[in-house]
Tab-separated table of C-alpha atoms in Angstrom:
chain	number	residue	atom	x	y	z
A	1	UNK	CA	94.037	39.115	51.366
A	2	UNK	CA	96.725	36.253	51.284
A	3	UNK	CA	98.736	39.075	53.679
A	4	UNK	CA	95.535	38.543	56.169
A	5	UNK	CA	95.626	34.825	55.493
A	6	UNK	CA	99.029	33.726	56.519
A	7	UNK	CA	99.015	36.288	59.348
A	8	UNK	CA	95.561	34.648	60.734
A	9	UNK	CA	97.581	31.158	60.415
A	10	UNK	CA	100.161	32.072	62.418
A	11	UNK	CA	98.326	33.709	65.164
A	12	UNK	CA	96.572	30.167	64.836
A	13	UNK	CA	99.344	28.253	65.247
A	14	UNK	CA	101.151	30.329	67.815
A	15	UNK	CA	98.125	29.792	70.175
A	16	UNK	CA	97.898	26.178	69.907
A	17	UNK	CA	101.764	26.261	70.842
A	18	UNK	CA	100.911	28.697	73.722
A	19	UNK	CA	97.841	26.510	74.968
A	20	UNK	CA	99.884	23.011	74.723
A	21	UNK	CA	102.373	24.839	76.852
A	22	UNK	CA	100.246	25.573	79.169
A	23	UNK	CA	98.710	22.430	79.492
A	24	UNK	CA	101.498	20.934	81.597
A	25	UNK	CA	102.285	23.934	84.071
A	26	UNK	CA	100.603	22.739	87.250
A	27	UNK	CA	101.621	24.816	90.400
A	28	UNK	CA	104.857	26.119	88.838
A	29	UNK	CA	103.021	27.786	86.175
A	30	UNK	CA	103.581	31.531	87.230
A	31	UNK	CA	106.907	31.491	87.419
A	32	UNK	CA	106.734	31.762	91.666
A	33	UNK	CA	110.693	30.322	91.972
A	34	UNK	CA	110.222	28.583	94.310
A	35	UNK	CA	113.037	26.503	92.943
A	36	UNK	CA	115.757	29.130	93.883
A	37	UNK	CA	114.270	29.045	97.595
A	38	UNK	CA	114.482	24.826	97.720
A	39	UNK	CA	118.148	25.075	96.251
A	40	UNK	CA	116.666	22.992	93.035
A	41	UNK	CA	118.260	24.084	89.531
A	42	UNK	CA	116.029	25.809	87.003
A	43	UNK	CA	117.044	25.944	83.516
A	44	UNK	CA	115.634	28.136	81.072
A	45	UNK	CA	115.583	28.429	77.247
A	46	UNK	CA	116.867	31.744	75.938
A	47	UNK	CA	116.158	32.424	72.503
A	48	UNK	CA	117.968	34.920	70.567
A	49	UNK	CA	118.766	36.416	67.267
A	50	UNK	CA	122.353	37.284	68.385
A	51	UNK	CA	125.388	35.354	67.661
A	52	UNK	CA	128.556	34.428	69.859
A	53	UNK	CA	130.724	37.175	67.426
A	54	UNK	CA	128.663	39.965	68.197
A	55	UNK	CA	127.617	39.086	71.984
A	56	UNK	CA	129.789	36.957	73.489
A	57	UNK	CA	127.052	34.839	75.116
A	58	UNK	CA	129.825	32.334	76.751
A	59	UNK	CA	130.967	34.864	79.309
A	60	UNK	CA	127.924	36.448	80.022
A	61	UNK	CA	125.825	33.332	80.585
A	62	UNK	CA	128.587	32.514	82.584
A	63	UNK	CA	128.789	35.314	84.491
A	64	UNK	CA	125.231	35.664	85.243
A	65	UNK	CA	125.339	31.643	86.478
A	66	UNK	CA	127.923	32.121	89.025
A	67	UNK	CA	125.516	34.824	90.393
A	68	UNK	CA	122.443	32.602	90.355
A	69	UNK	CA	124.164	28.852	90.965
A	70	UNK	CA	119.747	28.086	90.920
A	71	UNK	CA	119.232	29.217	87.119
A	72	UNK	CA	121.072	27.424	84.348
A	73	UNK	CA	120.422	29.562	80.913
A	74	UNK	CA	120.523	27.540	77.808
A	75	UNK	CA	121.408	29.111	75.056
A	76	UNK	CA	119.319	29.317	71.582
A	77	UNK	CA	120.942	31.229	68.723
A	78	UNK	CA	118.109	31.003	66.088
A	79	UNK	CA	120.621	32.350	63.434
A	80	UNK	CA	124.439	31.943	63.513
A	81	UNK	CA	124.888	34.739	60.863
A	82	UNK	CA	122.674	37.053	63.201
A	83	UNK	CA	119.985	37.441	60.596
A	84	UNK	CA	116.968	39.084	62.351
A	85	UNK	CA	114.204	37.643	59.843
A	86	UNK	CA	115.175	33.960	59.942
A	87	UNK	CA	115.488	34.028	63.809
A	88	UNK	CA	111.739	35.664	63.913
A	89	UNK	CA	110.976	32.982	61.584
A	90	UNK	CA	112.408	29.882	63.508
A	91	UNK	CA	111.099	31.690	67.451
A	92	UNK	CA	107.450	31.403	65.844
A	93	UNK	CA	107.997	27.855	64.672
A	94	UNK	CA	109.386	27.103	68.125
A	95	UNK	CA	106.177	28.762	69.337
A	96	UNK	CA	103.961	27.173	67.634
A	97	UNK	CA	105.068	23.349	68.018
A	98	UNK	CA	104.896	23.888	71.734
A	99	UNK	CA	108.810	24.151	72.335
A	100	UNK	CA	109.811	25.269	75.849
A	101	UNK	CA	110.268	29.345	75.552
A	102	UNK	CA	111.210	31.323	78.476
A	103	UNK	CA	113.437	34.294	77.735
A	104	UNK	CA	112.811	35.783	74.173
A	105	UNK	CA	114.889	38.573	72.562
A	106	UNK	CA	113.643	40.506	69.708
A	107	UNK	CA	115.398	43.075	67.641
A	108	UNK	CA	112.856	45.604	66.298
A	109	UNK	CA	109.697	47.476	68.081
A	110	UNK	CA	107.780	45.891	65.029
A	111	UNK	CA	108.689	42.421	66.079
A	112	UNK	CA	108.147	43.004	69.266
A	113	UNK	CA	104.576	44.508	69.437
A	114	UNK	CA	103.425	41.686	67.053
A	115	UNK	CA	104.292	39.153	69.153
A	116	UNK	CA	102.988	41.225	72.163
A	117	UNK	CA	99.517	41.416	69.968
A	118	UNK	CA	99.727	37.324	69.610
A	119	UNK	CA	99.786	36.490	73.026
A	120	UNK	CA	103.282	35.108	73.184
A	121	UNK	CA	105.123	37.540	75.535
A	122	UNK	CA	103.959	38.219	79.292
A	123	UNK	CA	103.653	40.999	81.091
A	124	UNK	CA	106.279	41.945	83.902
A	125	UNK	CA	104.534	44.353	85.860
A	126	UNK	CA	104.175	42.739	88.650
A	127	UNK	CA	107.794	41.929	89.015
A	128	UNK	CA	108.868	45.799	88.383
A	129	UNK	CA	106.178	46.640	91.090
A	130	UNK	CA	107.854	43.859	93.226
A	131	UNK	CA	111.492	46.062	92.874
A	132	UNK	CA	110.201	48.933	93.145
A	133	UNK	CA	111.803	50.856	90.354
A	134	UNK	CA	109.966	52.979	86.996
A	135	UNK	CA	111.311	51.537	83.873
A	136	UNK	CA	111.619	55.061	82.204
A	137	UNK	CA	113.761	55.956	85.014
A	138	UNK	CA	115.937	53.479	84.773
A	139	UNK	CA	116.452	52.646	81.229
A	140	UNK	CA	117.031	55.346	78.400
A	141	UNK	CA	114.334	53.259	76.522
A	142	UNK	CA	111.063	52.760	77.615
A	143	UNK	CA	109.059	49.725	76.184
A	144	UNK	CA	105.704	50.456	77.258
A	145	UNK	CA	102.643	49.048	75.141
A	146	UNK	CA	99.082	50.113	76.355
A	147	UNK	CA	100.102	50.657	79.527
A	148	UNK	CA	102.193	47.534	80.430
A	149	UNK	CA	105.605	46.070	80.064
A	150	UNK	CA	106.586	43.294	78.257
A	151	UNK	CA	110.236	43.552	77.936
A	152	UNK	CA	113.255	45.326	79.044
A	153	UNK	CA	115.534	47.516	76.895
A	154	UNK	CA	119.561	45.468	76.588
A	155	UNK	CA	121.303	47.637	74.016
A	156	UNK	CA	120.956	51.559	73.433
A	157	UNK	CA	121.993	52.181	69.806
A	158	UNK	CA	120.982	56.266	68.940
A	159	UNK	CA	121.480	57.133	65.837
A	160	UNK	CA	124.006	60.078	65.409
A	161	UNK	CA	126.214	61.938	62.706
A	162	UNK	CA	129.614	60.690	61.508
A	163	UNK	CA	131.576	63.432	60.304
A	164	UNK	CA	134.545	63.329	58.589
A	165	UNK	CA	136.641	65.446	60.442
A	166	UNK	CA	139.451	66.066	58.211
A	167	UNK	CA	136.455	67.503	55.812
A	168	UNK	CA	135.661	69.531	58.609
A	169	UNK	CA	139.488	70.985	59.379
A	170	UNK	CA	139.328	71.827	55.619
A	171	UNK	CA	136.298	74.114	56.221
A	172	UNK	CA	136.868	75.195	59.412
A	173	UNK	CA	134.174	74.189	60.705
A	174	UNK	CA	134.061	72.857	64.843
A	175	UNK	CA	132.995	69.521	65.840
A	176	UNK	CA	129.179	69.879	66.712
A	177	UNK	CA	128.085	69.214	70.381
A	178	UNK	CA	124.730	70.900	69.845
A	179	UNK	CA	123.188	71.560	66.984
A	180	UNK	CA	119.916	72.212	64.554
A	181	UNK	CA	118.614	71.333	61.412
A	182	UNK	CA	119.457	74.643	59.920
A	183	UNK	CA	122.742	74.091	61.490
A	184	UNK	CA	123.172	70.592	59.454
A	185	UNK	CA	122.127	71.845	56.336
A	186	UNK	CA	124.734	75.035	56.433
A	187	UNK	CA	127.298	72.628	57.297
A	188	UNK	CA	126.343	70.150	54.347
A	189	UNK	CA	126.287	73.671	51.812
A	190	UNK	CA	130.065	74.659	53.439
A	191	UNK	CA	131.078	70.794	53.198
A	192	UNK	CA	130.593	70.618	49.707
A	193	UNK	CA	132.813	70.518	47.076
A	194	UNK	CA	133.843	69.225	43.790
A	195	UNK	CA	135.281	65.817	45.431
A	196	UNK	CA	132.610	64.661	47.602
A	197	UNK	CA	128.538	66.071	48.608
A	198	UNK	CA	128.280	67.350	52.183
A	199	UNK	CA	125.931	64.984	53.245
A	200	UNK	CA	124.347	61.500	52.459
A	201	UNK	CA	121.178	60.003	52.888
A	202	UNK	CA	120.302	56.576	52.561
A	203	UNK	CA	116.744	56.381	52.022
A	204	UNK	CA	113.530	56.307	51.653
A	205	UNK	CA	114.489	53.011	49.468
A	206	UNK	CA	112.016	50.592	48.340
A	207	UNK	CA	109.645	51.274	51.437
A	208	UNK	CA	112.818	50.905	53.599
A	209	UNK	CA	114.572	53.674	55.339
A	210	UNK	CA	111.920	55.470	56.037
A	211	UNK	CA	114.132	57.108	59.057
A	212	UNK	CA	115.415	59.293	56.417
A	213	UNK	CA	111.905	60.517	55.848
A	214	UNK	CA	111.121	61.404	59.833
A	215	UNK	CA	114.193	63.691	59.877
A	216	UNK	CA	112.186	66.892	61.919
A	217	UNK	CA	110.024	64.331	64.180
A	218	UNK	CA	112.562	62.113	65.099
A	219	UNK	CA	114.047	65.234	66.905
A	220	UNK	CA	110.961	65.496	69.402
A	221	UNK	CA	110.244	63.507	72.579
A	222	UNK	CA	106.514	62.155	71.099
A	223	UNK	CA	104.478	61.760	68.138
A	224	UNK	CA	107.499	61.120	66.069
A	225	UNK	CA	105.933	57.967	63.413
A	226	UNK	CA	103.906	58.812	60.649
A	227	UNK	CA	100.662	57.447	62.661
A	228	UNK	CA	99.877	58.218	66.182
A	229	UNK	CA	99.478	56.007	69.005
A	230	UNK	CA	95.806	56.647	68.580
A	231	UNK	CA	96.259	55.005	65.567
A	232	UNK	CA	95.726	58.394	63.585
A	233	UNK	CA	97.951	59.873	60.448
A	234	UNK	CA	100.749	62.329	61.609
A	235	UNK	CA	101.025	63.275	58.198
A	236	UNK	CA	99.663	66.820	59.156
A	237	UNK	CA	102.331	67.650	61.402
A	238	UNK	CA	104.593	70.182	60.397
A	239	UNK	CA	107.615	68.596	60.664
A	240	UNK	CA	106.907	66.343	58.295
A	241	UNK	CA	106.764	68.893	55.803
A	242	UNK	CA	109.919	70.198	57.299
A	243	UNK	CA	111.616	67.251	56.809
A	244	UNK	CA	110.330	67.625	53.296
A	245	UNK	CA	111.310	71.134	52.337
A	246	UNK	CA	114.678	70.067	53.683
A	247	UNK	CA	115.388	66.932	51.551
A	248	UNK	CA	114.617	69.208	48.937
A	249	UNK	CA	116.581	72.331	49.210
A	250	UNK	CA	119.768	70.233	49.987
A	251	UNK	CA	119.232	68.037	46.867
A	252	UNK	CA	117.791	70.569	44.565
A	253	UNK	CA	118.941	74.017	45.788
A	254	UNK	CA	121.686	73.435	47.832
A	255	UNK	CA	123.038	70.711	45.818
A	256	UNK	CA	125.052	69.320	49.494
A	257	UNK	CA	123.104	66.166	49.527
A	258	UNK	CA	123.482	63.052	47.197
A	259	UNK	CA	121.395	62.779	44.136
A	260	UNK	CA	118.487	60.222	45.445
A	261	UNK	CA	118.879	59.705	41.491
A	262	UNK	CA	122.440	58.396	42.149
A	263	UNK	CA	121.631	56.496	45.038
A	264	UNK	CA	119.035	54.109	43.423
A	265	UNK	CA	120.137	53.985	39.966
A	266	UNK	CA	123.878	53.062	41.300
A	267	UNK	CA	122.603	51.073	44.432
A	268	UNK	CA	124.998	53.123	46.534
A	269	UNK	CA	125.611	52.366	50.251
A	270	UNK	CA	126.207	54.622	53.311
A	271	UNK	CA	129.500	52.588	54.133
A	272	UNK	CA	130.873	52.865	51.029
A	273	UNK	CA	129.766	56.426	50.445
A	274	UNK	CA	131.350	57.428	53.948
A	275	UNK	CA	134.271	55.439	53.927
A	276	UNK	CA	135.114	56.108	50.374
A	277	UNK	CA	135.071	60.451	51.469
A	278	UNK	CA	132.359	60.598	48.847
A	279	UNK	CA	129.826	62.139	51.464
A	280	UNK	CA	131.251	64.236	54.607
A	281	UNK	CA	128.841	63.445	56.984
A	282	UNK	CA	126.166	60.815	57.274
A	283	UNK	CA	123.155	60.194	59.602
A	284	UNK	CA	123.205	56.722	60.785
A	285	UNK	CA	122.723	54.596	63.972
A	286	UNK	CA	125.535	53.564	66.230
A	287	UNK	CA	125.603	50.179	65.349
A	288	UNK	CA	128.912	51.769	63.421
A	289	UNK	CA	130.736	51.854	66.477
A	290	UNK	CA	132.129	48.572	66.219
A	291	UNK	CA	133.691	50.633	62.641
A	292	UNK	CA	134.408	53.817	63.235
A	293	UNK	CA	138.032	52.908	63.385
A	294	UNK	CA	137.856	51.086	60.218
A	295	UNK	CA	137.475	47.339	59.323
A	296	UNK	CA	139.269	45.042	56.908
A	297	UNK	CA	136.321	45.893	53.939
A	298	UNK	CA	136.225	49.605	54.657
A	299	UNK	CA	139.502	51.175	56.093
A	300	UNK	CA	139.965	54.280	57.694
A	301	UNK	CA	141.653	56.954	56.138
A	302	UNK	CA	140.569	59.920	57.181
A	303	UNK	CA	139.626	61.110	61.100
A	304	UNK	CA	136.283	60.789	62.434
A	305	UNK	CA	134.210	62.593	64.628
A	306	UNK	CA	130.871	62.174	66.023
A	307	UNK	CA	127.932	64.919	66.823
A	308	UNK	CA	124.626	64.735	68.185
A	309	UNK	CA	121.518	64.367	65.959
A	310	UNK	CA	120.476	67.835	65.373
A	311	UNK	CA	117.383	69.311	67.103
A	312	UNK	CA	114.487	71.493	65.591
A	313	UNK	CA	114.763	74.382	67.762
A	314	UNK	CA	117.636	76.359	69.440
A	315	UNK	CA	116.195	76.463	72.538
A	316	UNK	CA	114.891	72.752	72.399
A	317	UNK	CA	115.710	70.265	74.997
A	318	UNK	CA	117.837	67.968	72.203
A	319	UNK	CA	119.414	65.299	72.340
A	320	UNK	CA	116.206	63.169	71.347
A	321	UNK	CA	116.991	60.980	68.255
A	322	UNK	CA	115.564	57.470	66.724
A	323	UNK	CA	117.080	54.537	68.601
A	324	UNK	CA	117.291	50.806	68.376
A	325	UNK	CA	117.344	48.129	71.224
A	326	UNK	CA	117.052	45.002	71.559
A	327	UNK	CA	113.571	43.867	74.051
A	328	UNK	CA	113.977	41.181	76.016
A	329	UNK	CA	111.517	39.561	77.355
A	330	UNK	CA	109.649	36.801	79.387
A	331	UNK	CA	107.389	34.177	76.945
A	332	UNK	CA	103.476	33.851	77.842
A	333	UNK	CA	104.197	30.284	78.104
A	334	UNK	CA	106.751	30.117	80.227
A	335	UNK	CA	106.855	27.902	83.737
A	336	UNK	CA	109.477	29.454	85.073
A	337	UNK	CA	108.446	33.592	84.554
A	338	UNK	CA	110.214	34.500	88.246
A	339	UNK	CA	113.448	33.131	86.802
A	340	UNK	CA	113.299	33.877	83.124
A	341	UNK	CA	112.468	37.899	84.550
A	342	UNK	CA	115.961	37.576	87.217
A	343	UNK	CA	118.163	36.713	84.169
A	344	UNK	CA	116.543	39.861	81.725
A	345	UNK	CA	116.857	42.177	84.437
A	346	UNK	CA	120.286	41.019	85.657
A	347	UNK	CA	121.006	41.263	81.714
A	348	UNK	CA	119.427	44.468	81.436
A	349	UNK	CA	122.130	46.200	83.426
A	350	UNK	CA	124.643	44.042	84.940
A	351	UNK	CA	124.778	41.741	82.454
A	352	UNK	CA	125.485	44.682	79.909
A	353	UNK	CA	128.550	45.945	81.570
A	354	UNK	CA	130.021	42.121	81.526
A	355	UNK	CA	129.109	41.539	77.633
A	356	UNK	CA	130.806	44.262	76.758
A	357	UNK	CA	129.503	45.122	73.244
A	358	UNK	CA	126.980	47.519	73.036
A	359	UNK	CA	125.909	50.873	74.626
A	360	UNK	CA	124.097	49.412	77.409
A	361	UNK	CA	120.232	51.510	78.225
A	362	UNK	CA	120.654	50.759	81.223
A	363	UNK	CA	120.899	54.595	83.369
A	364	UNK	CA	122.584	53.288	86.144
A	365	UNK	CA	126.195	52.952	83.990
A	366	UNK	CA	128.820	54.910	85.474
A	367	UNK	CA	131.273	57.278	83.370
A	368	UNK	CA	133.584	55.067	84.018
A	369	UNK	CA	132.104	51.902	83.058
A	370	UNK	CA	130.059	53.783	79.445
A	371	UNK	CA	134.235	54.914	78.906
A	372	UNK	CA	135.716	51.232	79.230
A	373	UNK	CA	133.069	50.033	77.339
A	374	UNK	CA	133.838	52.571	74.423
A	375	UNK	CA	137.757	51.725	74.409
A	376	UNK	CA	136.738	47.835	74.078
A	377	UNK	CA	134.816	48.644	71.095
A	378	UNK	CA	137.194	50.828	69.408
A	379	UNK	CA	139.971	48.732	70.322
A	380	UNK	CA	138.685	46.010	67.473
A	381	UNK	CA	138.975	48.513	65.052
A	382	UNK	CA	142.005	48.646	63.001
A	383	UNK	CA	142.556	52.723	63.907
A	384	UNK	CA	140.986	53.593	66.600
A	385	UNK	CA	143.380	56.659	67.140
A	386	UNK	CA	141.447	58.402	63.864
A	387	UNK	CA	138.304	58.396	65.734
A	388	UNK	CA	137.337	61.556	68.105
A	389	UNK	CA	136.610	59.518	71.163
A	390	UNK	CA	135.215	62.768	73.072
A	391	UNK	CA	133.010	63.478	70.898
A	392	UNK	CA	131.427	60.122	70.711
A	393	UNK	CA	131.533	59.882	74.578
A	394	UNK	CA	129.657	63.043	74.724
A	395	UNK	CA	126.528	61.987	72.401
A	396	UNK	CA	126.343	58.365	73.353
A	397	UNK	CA	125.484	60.181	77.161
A	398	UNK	CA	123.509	62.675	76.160
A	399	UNK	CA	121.027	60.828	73.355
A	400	UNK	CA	117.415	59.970	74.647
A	401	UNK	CA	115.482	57.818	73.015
A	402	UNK	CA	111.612	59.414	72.232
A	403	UNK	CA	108.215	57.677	73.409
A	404	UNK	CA	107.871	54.364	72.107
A	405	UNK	CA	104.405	54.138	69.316
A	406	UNK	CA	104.073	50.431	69.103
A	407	UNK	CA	104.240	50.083	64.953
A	408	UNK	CA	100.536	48.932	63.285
A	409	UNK	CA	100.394	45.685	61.443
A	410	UNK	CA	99.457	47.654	58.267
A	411	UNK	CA	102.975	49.768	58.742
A	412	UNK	CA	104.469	48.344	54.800
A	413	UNK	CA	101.492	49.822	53.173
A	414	UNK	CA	102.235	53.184	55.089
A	415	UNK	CA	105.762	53.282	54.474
A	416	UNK	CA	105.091	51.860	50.519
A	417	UNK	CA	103.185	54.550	49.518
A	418	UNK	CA	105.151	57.563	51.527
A	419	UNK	CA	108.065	56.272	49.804
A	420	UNK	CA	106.251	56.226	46.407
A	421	UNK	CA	104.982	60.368	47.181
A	422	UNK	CA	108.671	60.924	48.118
A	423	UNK	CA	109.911	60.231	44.769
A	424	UNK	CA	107.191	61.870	42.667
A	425	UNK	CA	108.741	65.259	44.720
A	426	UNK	CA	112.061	64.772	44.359
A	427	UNK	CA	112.418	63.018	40.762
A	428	UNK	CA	109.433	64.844	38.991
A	429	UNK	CA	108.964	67.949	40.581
A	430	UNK	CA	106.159	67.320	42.441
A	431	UNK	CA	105.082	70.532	44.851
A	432	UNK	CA	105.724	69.920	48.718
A	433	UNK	CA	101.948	70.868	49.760
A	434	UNK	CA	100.912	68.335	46.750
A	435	UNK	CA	102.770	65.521	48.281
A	436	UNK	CA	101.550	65.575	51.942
A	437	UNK	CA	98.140	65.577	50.292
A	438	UNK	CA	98.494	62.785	48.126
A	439	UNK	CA	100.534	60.924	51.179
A	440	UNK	CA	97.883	61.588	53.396
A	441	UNK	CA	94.966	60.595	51.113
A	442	UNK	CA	96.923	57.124	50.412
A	443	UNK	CA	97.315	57.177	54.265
A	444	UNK	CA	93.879	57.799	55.537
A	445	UNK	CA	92.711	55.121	52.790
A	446	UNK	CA	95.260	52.875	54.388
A	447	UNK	CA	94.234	53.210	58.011
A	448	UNK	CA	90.193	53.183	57.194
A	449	UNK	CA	91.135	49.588	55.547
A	450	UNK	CA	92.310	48.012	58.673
A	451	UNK	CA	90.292	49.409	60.934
């Protein structure tokens, strides 16, 4: 109830922000630009979890001003350590006291379908339209809710599997390009030894990590959360209970996986467990491209390869796998929408290339430009000559990100109580069919609640 509360408040709140800002738009309101056309300067607010470090703002900004002298993009960095909550926190203060807010950036689909749901993003359909161009053709992410778009994909981070390749030589076993689940776990079985466990798993944890429990979905193209976009349970699917069964026999029969026992009761972490050679492969996103070639805290001493995450089916499609971006968008409240949608779009794509960071979504990257941006990244890594470049190449090309489900404000409680059904399987024997029961029981209960 005091969940329900607080959220009600600052729905409250945000609308009073979004009305005050409203209250002053006159004919400039819709973002027309007419400024560009009368040679006036606009500037807009951009407000963003991401710090200098990690996306060298300074040269991008700048780059995107000499290319529209009209639009002058000031810069708000709600958190200078790049923390994702306490930026979320401080954008729906900002909100909410009426602050100017044009171009918003937000981190997480949860974050940004709330904020869709509270009236403080706009809709940029009509500027697509205006282009021309279908977002799921040109972006590797689409960021469709109910039929509109509200933001445009910047980043593309897939998640993948890091492989320790010397492991690997040891075995003799080949560098994956293609690959299925039955393929990962007889890898994991031949990659174990005495030393280290084939493979590692980082969740569920806590009602966090719950990627770890989507294993068999996450492979497909749709229906790949635990609830449908029709707001149903997807607890019935099958692969769920393949990603079940397979937990199990690597941690129980097979013996390839880290103990979840271990994990929890020693608070282990994927870097450490990778880094250290305690675990030969891992599943993880690639965020860990800016340390595959090792860091200060966790040095590379081993060489490092990269394959695909594995697919259901041999003769599936592949190369779909869970991905993270980061949505930018145009705010509700905004006067100056034509302007604040020319900077995300020039971001979106050009702007990508020039940062310089990330894996840009953006399908229109060349070879050559996806390559340079690679070598940058690896370069700040203290061994970059340890890590298979190829290989990574090859899967940051190929990976596809599946049909967005927007996330349902009751998503905690789903993820809570999975988590909690995990463990009763795989710490006290608890049968596989008995599990999806009791999850989907807990589920349905969950979803008639908030209806």
């Amino acid at each position: 109830m005091k969940k329900r509360i607080l959220v009600m408040f600052v729905a409250f709140m945000l609308l009073i922000g979004l009305l005050a800002g409203c209250t002053d738009g006159g004919e400039n309101a819709s973002g027309s630009g007419d400024s560009k056309e009368s040679g006036d300067k606009v500037t807009i607010k951009f407000h963003t979890h991401g710090n200098e470090a990690t996306y060298n703002w300074k040269e991008t900004i700048a780059a995107f001003e000499k290319e529209y002298p009209n639009i002058k993009v000031d810069l708000v960095i709600l958190s200078e350590k790049g923390d994702t909550q306490e930026a979320s926190q401080k954008l729906d203060l900002a909100a909410a006291s009426g602050e100017q807010l044009d171009v918003l950036m937000f981190s997480d689909p949860a974050g940004y379908a709330q904020r869709v749901a509270l009236g403080m993003v706009a809709p940029i359909d009509e500027f697509i339209e205006e282009e021309g161009y279908k977002v799921a053709e040109e972006y590797k992410v689409d960021t469709k809710i109910d039929d509109h778009y509200y933001a445009l994909p910047g980043k593309f981070n897939p998640w993948y599997v890091l492989l320790n390749k010397d492991h690997l030589d040891e075995a003799g076993l080949a560098v994956p390009t293609d690959w299925t689940w039955d393929d990962f776990m007889d890898y994991a079985k031949k990659l174990t030894t005495a030393d280290h466990y084939g493979t590692y798993f980082h969740g569920p944890q806590g009602g966090g990590w719950l990627e770890y429990l989507k294993l068999a979905l996450a492979s497909e193209e749709d229906n790949t959360e635990f609830v449908k976009a029709d707001g149903t349970s997807n607890l019935d699917n099958p692969l769920f209970k393949k990603t079940l069964e397979m937990r199990l026999k690597m941690e129980v029969e097979d013996k390839s996986a880290t103990p979840y026992t271990d994990i929890m009761s020693q608070k282990l972490h994927y870097r450490n467990q990778f880094f250290n050679q305690d675990a030969s492969t891992i599943l993880i996103g690639s965020w860990m491209n800016t340390e595959l070639g090792g860091t200060d805290q966790f040095p590379l001493n081993f060489n490092v390869a990269i394959a695909p995450y594995p697919k259901n089916n041999k003769d599936d499609e592949g190369g779909y796998t869970p991905v993270t971006t980061d949505f930018m968008s145009v705010a509700a409240n905004s006067e100056h929408k034509k302007e604040a949608y020319t900077f995300i779009r020039w971001y979106t794509t050009e702007g990508q290339i020039v940062q310089g960071k990330n894996i840009p979504s953006w399908n229109s990257v060349s070879d050559e430009d996806l390559e340079s941006i690679v070598d940058g990244i690896l370069a700040e890594t203290k061994n970059p000559e340890k890590v298979d470049r190829e290989s990574l190449i090859h899967v940051l090309k190929n990976a596809k990100s599946s049909k967005m489900i927007p996330p349902v404000a009751y998503q905690a409680e789903l993820y809570k109580v999975i988590n909690e059904e995990y463990e009763k399987m795989i710490l006290d024997g608890q049968g596989v069919e008995t599990t999806i029961k009791a999850a989907e029981t807990r589920v349905q209960e969950i979803i008639d609640n908030n209806k």
